[in-house]
mmCIF file of C-alpha atoms in Angstrom:
data_model
loop_
_atom_site.group_PDB
_atom_site.id
_atom_site.type_symbol
_atom_site.label_atom_id
_atom_site.label_comp_id
_atom_site.label_asym_id
_atom_site.label_seq_id
_atom_site.Cartn_x
_atom_site.Cartn_y
_atom_site.Cartn_z
ATOM 1 C CA MET A 1309 13.742 70.829 104.361
ATOM 2 C CA PRO A 1310 13.615 69.391 107.917
ATOM 3 C CA ALA A 1311 16.440 70.363 110.253
ATOM 4 C CA THR A 1312 19.219 67.814 110.657
ATOM 5 C CA SER A 1313 20.614 69.307 113.860
ATOM 6 C CA ILE A 1314 19.109 70.019 117.244
ATOM 7 C CA SER A 1315 20.197 71.357 120.630
ATOM 8 C CA PHE A 1316 19.267 69.734 123.923
ATOM 9 C CA ARG A 1317 19.391 70.687 127.601
ATOM 10 C CA ARG A 1318 18.426 69.129 130.920
ATOM 11 C CA VAL A 1319 15.636 71.272 132.425
ATOM 12 C CA THR A 1320 14.396 70.961 136.003
ATOM 13 C CA GLN A 1321 12.111 74.006 135.939
ATOM 14 C CA PHE A 1322 10.350 75.609 132.994
ATOM 15 C CA VAL A 1323 7.500 77.961 133.887
ATOM 16 C CA ILE A 1324 6.486 80.417 131.150
ATOM 17 C CA PRO A 1325 3.516 82.809 131.544
ATOM 18 C CA GLU A 1326 0.535 82.525 129.201
ATOM 19 C CA GLY A 1327 0.548 84.535 125.987
ATOM 20 C CA LEU A 1328 3.461 86.212 124.281
ATOM 21 C CA VAL A 1329 6.444 86.716 126.584
ATOM 22 C CA GLN A 1330 8.843 89.426 125.430
ATOM 23 C CA ILE A 1331 12.552 89.059 126.151
ATOM 24 C CA THR A 1332 14.440 92.314 126.675
ATOM 25 C CA LYS A 1333 17.750 93.586 128.005
ATOM 26 C CA ALA A 1334 18.062 97.184 129.193
ATOM 27 C CA ASN A 1335 14.646 97.776 127.547
ATOM 28 C CA VAL A 1336 15.999 96.593 124.187
ATOM 29 C CA PRO A 1337 13.824 93.857 122.581
ATOM 30 C CA LEU A 1338 15.784 90.653 122.004
ATOM 31 C CA GLY A 1339 13.117 88.079 121.266
ATOM 32 C CA SER A 1340 9.962 86.357 122.411
ATOM 33 C CA ILE A 1341 8.421 83.017 123.327
ATOM 34 C CA ARG A 1342 4.838 81.788 123.158
ATOM 35 C CA ARG A 1343 3.431 78.423 124.173
ATOM 36 C CA ASP A 1344 1.722 76.586 121.316
ATOM 37 C CA THR A 1345 -1.903 75.552 121.676
ATOM 38 C CA HIS A 1346 -1.267 71.811 121.429
ATOM 39 C CA THR A 1347 1.124 69.238 122.823
ATOM 40 C CA LEU A 1348 3.157 66.801 120.768
ATOM 41 C CA THR A 1349 3.572 63.114 121.615
ATOM 42 C CA VAL A 1350 6.690 61.337 120.343
ATOM 43 C CA GLY A 1351 6.699 57.676 121.270
ATOM 44 C CA ARG A 1352 5.581 57.775 124.887
ATOM 45 C CA VAL A 1353 7.000 61.239 125.590
ATOM 46 C CA VAL A 1354 4.723 64.286 125.662
ATOM 47 C CA PHE A 1355 6.268 67.593 124.611
ATOM 48 C CA GLN A 1356 4.939 71.110 124.995
ATOM 49 C CA LYS A 1357 5.857 73.160 121.962
ATOM 50 C CA TYR A 1358 6.926 76.822 122.154
ATOM 51 C CA ARG A 1359 7.338 79.203 119.228
ATOM 52 C CA CYS A 1360 10.397 81.395 119.696
ATOM 53 C CA GLN A 1361 12.113 84.352 118.079
ATOM 54 C CA TYR A 1362 15.528 85.763 118.858
ATOM 55 C CA THR A 1363 17.524 88.612 117.351
ATOM 56 C CA LYS A 1364 21.286 88.240 117.381
ATOM 57 C CA ASP A 1365 24.004 90.769 116.575
ATOM 58 C CA ILE A 1366 26.178 89.501 113.717
ATOM 59 C CA VAL A 1367 29.686 90.943 113.348
ATOM 60 C CA ASP A 1368 30.500 90.624 109.659
ATOM 61 C CA GLU A 1369 31.195 92.920 106.725
ATOM 62 C CA ILE A 1370 28.301 93.121 104.283
ATOM 63 C CA THR A 1371 27.225 95.466 101.482
ATOM 64 C CA VAL A 1372 23.558 96.414 101.246
ATOM 65 C CA TYR A 1373 21.751 98.429 98.577
ATOM 66 C CA ASP A 1374 19.944 101.375 100.224
ATOM 67 C CA THR A 1375 16.910 102.394 98.149
ATOM 68 C CA ASN A 1376 16.702 105.744 99.941
ATOM 69 C CA ILE A 1377 20.043 106.923 98.600
ATOM 70 C CA GLU A 1378 20.098 104.525 95.608
ATOM 71 C CA ASP A 1379 23.576 103.353 96.438
ATOM 72 C CA TYR A 1380 25.388 100.528 98.223
ATOM 73 C CA VAL A 1381 26.329 100.949 101.900
ATOM 74 C CA GLU A 1382 28.877 98.863 103.811
ATOM 75 C CA TYR A 1383 28.162 97.599 107.341
ATOM 76 C CA ASP A 1384 30.450 95.708 109.725
ATOM 77 C CA GLN A 1385 27.613 94.651 112.047
ATOM 78 C CA TYR A 1386 23.930 93.854 111.635
ATOM 79 C CA LYS A 1387 21.038 92.149 113.379
ATOM 80 C CA LYS A 1388 19.611 88.803 112.274
ATOM 81 C CA SER A 1389 16.308 87.364 113.444
ATOM 82 C CA PHE A 1390 15.864 83.627 114.082
ATOM 83 C CA ASP A 1391 12.483 81.884 114.302
ATOM 84 C CA PHE A 1392 12.581 78.426 115.865
ATOM 85 C CA ASN A 1393 10.757 75.921 118.060
ATOM 86 C CA ILE A 1394 11.451 74.650 121.548
ATOM 87 C CA PHE A 1395 10.058 71.304 122.706
ATOM 88 C CA TYR A 1396 9.927 70.690 126.461
ATOM 89 C CA SER A 1397 9.056 67.476 128.294
ATOM 90 C CA SER A 1398 8.464 67.827 132.034
ATOM 91 C CA GLN A 1399 8.234 64.019 132.185
ATOM 92 C CA GLN A 1400 11.802 63.542 130.918
ATOM 93 C CA GLN A 1401 13.117 66.934 132.118
ATOM 94 C CA ILE A 1402 14.542 67.533 128.647
ATOM 95 C CA LEU A 1403 14.375 70.477 126.255
ATOM 96 C CA PHE A 1404 15.078 70.373 122.533
ATOM 97 C CA SER A 1405 15.597 73.439 120.329
ATOM 98 C CA ASP A 1406 15.751 73.366 116.538
ATOM 99 C CA ALA A 1407 17.875 76.533 116.558
ATOM 100 C CA THR A 1408 21.662 76.278 116.451
ATOM 101 C CA THR A 1409 23.393 75.761 119.783
ATOM 102 C CA PRO A 1410 24.866 79.330 119.929
ATOM 103 C CA VAL A 1411 21.394 80.840 119.356
ATOM 104 C CA THR A 1412 19.785 78.427 121.833
ATOM 105 C CA LYS A 1413 22.441 79.210 124.437
ATOM 106 C CA LYS A 1414 21.957 82.977 124.196
ATOM 107 C CA PHE A 1415 18.173 82.689 124.033
ATOM 108 C CA LEU A 1416 17.875 80.530 127.167
ATOM 109 C CA LYS A 1417 20.282 82.770 129.090
ATOM 110 C CA GLN A 1418 18.212 85.869 128.306
ATOM 111 C CA LEU A 1419 14.922 84.035 128.890
ATOM 112 C CA ALA A 1420 16.051 82.861 132.340
ATOM 113 C CA ALA A 1421 16.822 86.486 133.273
ATOM 114 C CA GLU A 1422 13.200 87.583 132.787
ATOM 115 C CA ASP A 1423 11.444 88.338 136.098
ATOM 116 C CA ASN A 1424 8.250 86.440 135.231
ATOM 117 C CA VAL A 1425 10.019 83.287 134.008
ATOM 118 C CA GLU A 1426 11.151 80.344 136.142
ATOM 119 C CA LEU A 1427 13.832 78.476 134.211
ATOM 120 C CA ASP A 1428 16.515 76.150 135.541
ATOM 121 C CA TYR A 1429 18.582 74.279 132.959
ATOM 122 C CA GLN A 1430 22.044 72.862 132.281
ATOM 123 C CA THR A 1431 23.977 71.057 129.603
ATOM 124 C CA ILE A 1432 24.093 67.294 130.031
ATOM 125 C CA HIS A 1433 27.597 66.006 130.692
ATOM 126 C CA LEU A 1434 28.045 63.063 128.351
ATOM 127 C CA ASP A 1435 30.127 59.973 129.030
ATOM 128 C CA MET A 1436 31.889 59.908 125.663
ATOM 129 C CA GLU A 1437 33.740 56.691 126.455
ATOM 130 C CA SER A 1438 30.432 54.938 127.112
ATOM 131 C CA ILE A 1439 28.887 56.440 123.959
ATOM 132 C CA SER A 1440 31.830 55.258 121.866
ATOM 133 C CA GLY A 1441 31.363 51.789 123.342
ATOM 134 C CA ARG A 1442 27.742 51.782 122.148
ATOM 135 C CA MET A 1443 28.725 52.767 118.609
ATOM 136 C CA PRO A 1444 29.416 49.922 116.155
ATOM 137 C CA GLN A 1445 31.856 52.331 114.531
ATOM 138 C CA THR A 1446 33.448 55.486 115.967
ATOM 139 C CA LYS A 1447 34.484 57.754 113.095
ATOM 140 C CA GLY A 1448 35.625 60.952 114.765
ATOM 141 C CA ILE A 1449 36.683 62.356 118.130
ATOM 142 C CA ARG A 1450 37.429 65.949 119.053
ATOM 143 C CA PHE A 1451 39.110 66.552 122.371
ATOM 144 C CA SER A 1452 40.901 69.117 124.518
ATOM 145 C CA THR A 1453 44.688 68.942 124.785
ATOM 146 C CA VAL A 1454 47.456 70.587 126.788
ATOM 147 C CA ASP A 1455 49.972 70.244 123.945
ATOM 148 C CA GLU A 1456 51.961 73.432 123.402
ATOM 149 C CA GLY A 1457 50.175 75.865 121.089
ATOM 150 C CA VAL A 1458 47.165 73.558 120.657
ATOM 151 C CA THR A 1459 43.839 73.582 122.515
ATOM 152 C CA ARG A 1460 41.813 71.099 120.423
ATOM 153 C CA LYS A 1461 42.589 68.020 118.352
ATOM 154 C CA ASN A 1462 40.390 66.248 115.818
ATOM 155 C CA PHE A 1463 40.927 62.604 114.939
ATOM 156 C CA SER A 1464 38.945 60.891 112.193
ATOM 157 C CA GLY A 1465 39.029 57.462 110.583
ATOM 158 C CA ASP A 1466 37.253 54.130 110.360
ATOM 159 C CA GLU A 1467 38.585 52.962 113.751
ATOM 160 C CA VAL A 1468 39.589 56.184 115.435
ATOM 161 C CA ASP A 1469 38.703 54.799 118.869
ATOM 162 C CA VAL A 1470 41.664 52.378 118.777
ATOM 163 C CA ASN A 1471 44.178 55.217 118.458
ATOM 164 C CA GLU A 1472 46.116 55.534 121.723
ATOM 165 C CA GLU A 1473 45.741 59.316 122.034
ATOM 166 C CA ALA A 1474 42.019 59.153 121.211
ATOM 167 C CA VAL A 1475 41.514 56.359 123.742
ATOM 168 C CA ASP A 1476 43.269 58.440 126.402
ATOM 169 C CA ALA A 1477 40.965 61.379 125.610
ATOM 170 C CA LEU A 1478 37.894 59.168 126.038
ATOM 171 C CA GLN A 1479 39.134 57.617 129.256
ATOM 172 C CA ASN A 1480 40.216 60.955 130.741
ATOM 173 C CA ASP A 1481 36.885 62.674 129.927
ATOM 174 C CA ALA A 1482 38.593 65.109 127.549
ATOM 175 C CA ALA A 1483 36.453 64.340 124.480
ATOM 176 C CA ILE A 1484 34.089 67.177 123.591
ATOM 177 C CA GLN A 1485 32.629 65.744 120.380
ATOM 178 C CA ILE A 1486 32.138 62.299 118.894
ATOM 179 C CA ILE A 1487 31.007 61.076 115.482
ATOM 180 C CA GLY A 1488 29.936 57.516 114.800
ATOM 181 C CA THR A 1489 27.172 55.138 113.820
ATOM 182 C CA LEU A 1490 24.219 54.065 115.939
ATOM 183 C CA ASP A 1491 21.488 51.536 115.209
ATOM 184 C CA ILE A 1492 18.401 53.738 114.908
ATOM 185 C CA GLY A 1493 15.251 52.577 113.167
ATOM 186 C CA GLY A 1494 16.776 49.250 112.198
ATOM 187 C CA ARG A 1495 19.857 50.552 110.383
ATOM 188 C CA GLY A 1496 23.124 52.336 111.037
ATOM 189 C CA ARG A 1497 22.850 56.127 111.222
ATOM 190 C CA THR A 1498 25.854 58.447 111.398
ATOM 191 C CA VAL A 1499 25.513 61.073 114.117
ATOM 192 C CA MET A 1500 27.583 63.742 115.831
ATOM 193 C CA ILE A 1501 27.082 64.440 119.534
ATOM 194 C CA SER A 1502 28.853 67.193 121.473
ATOM 195 C CA GLN A 1503 29.310 68.160 125.110
ATOM 196 C CA ALA A 1504 27.840 71.551 124.151
ATOM 197 C CA GLY A 1505 24.479 69.823 123.730
ATOM 198 C CA THR A 1506 24.358 69.524 119.945
ATOM 199 C CA LEU A 1507 23.149 66.493 118.007
ATOM 200 C CA VAL A 1508 23.571 66.285 114.228
ATOM 201 C CA SER A 1509 22.359 63.609 111.822
ATOM 202 C CA PHE A 1510 24.642 62.987 108.838
ATOM 203 C CA THR A 1511 22.210 60.366 107.526
ATOM 204 C CA SER A 1512 19.086 61.371 105.612
ATOM 205 C CA LEU A 1513 15.872 61.176 107.622
ATOM 206 C CA VAL A 1514 13.766 60.622 104.507
ATOM 207 C CA TYR A 1515 12.262 57.547 106.158
ATOM 208 C CA MET A 1516 10.633 59.934 108.654
ATOM 209 C CA ASP A 1517 9.177 62.320 106.087
ATOM 210 C CA ASP A 1518 5.664 61.501 107.265
ATOM 211 C CA ARG A 1519 6.459 62.691 110.814
ATOM 212 C CA GLU A 1520 5.733 66.244 111.934
ATOM 213 C CA TYR A 1521 9.177 66.814 113.497
ATOM 214 C CA PRO A 1522 11.494 64.021 112.324
ATOM 215 C CA MET A 1523 14.657 65.438 113.909
ATOM 216 C CA LEU A 1524 12.959 65.619 117.322
ATOM 217 C CA GLU A 1525 11.895 61.978 117.106
ATOM 218 C CA PHE A 1526 15.308 60.912 115.804
ATOM 219 C CA SER A 1527 17.117 62.791 118.593
ATOM 220 C CA LEU A 1528 14.926 61.220 121.233
ATOM 221 C CA GLU A 1529 15.828 57.767 119.890
ATOM 222 C CA VAL A 1530 19.541 58.659 119.825
ATOM 223 C CA LEU A 1531 19.543 59.872 123.449
ATOM 224 C CA GLN A 1532 17.808 56.659 124.471
ATOM 225 C CA GLU A 1533 20.330 54.590 122.520
ATOM 226 C CA ILE A 1534 23.312 56.247 124.240
ATOM 227 C CA GLY A 1535 21.731 55.952 127.687
ATOM 228 C CA VAL A 1536 20.963 59.616 128.352
ATOM 229 C CA LEU A 1537 17.186 59.048 128.469
ATOM 230 C CA THR A 1538 15.109 56.092 129.600
ATOM 231 C CA VAL A 1539 11.601 56.089 128.132
#
């Protein structure tokens, strides 16, 4: 099943040595990255594909059957490996990752720390007020607040962008997430876009089933539609 979420970053430098590049911290293996043998063209944008792996520590209580002692053992922490792709366009200075944003964030931070890697990236600050203005319908807004005992508020509804508090959040650059419809591929698609650099499609991409990476193509169209990219 194709991914329906993707992470994106602005990248001004992305130099990865040939072959398999191991990512370590204090000599402990954390992951790896390898450039794929072929490029990928989406519309008029050429992407270099990288195959990535990252191991993350998960703090959670689980019970596992140990065949050596033929009994169940409880753990409160374990390691989980993630295999994912990164797509980088030097032309657009944009990077997409089909891993979750937390995994992408940790992976890029550790990758940038490697001595033989030249990586300069940042999250793209989004003008949520402008994005809302481009949406035929804004369905949800999440924003920071200084209200006592509250750090975040979520508003949802058919016309959430006419609510006074939501409008203030948009105008004061406090919105950190927005959900709404955009005209992509000739019809309205419901998407979520966050300041953390996450894009989620709530609408099926079945019409793109013949594409190699439908979520990549869809995300590129969304970022063009909201004015982040010009292709």
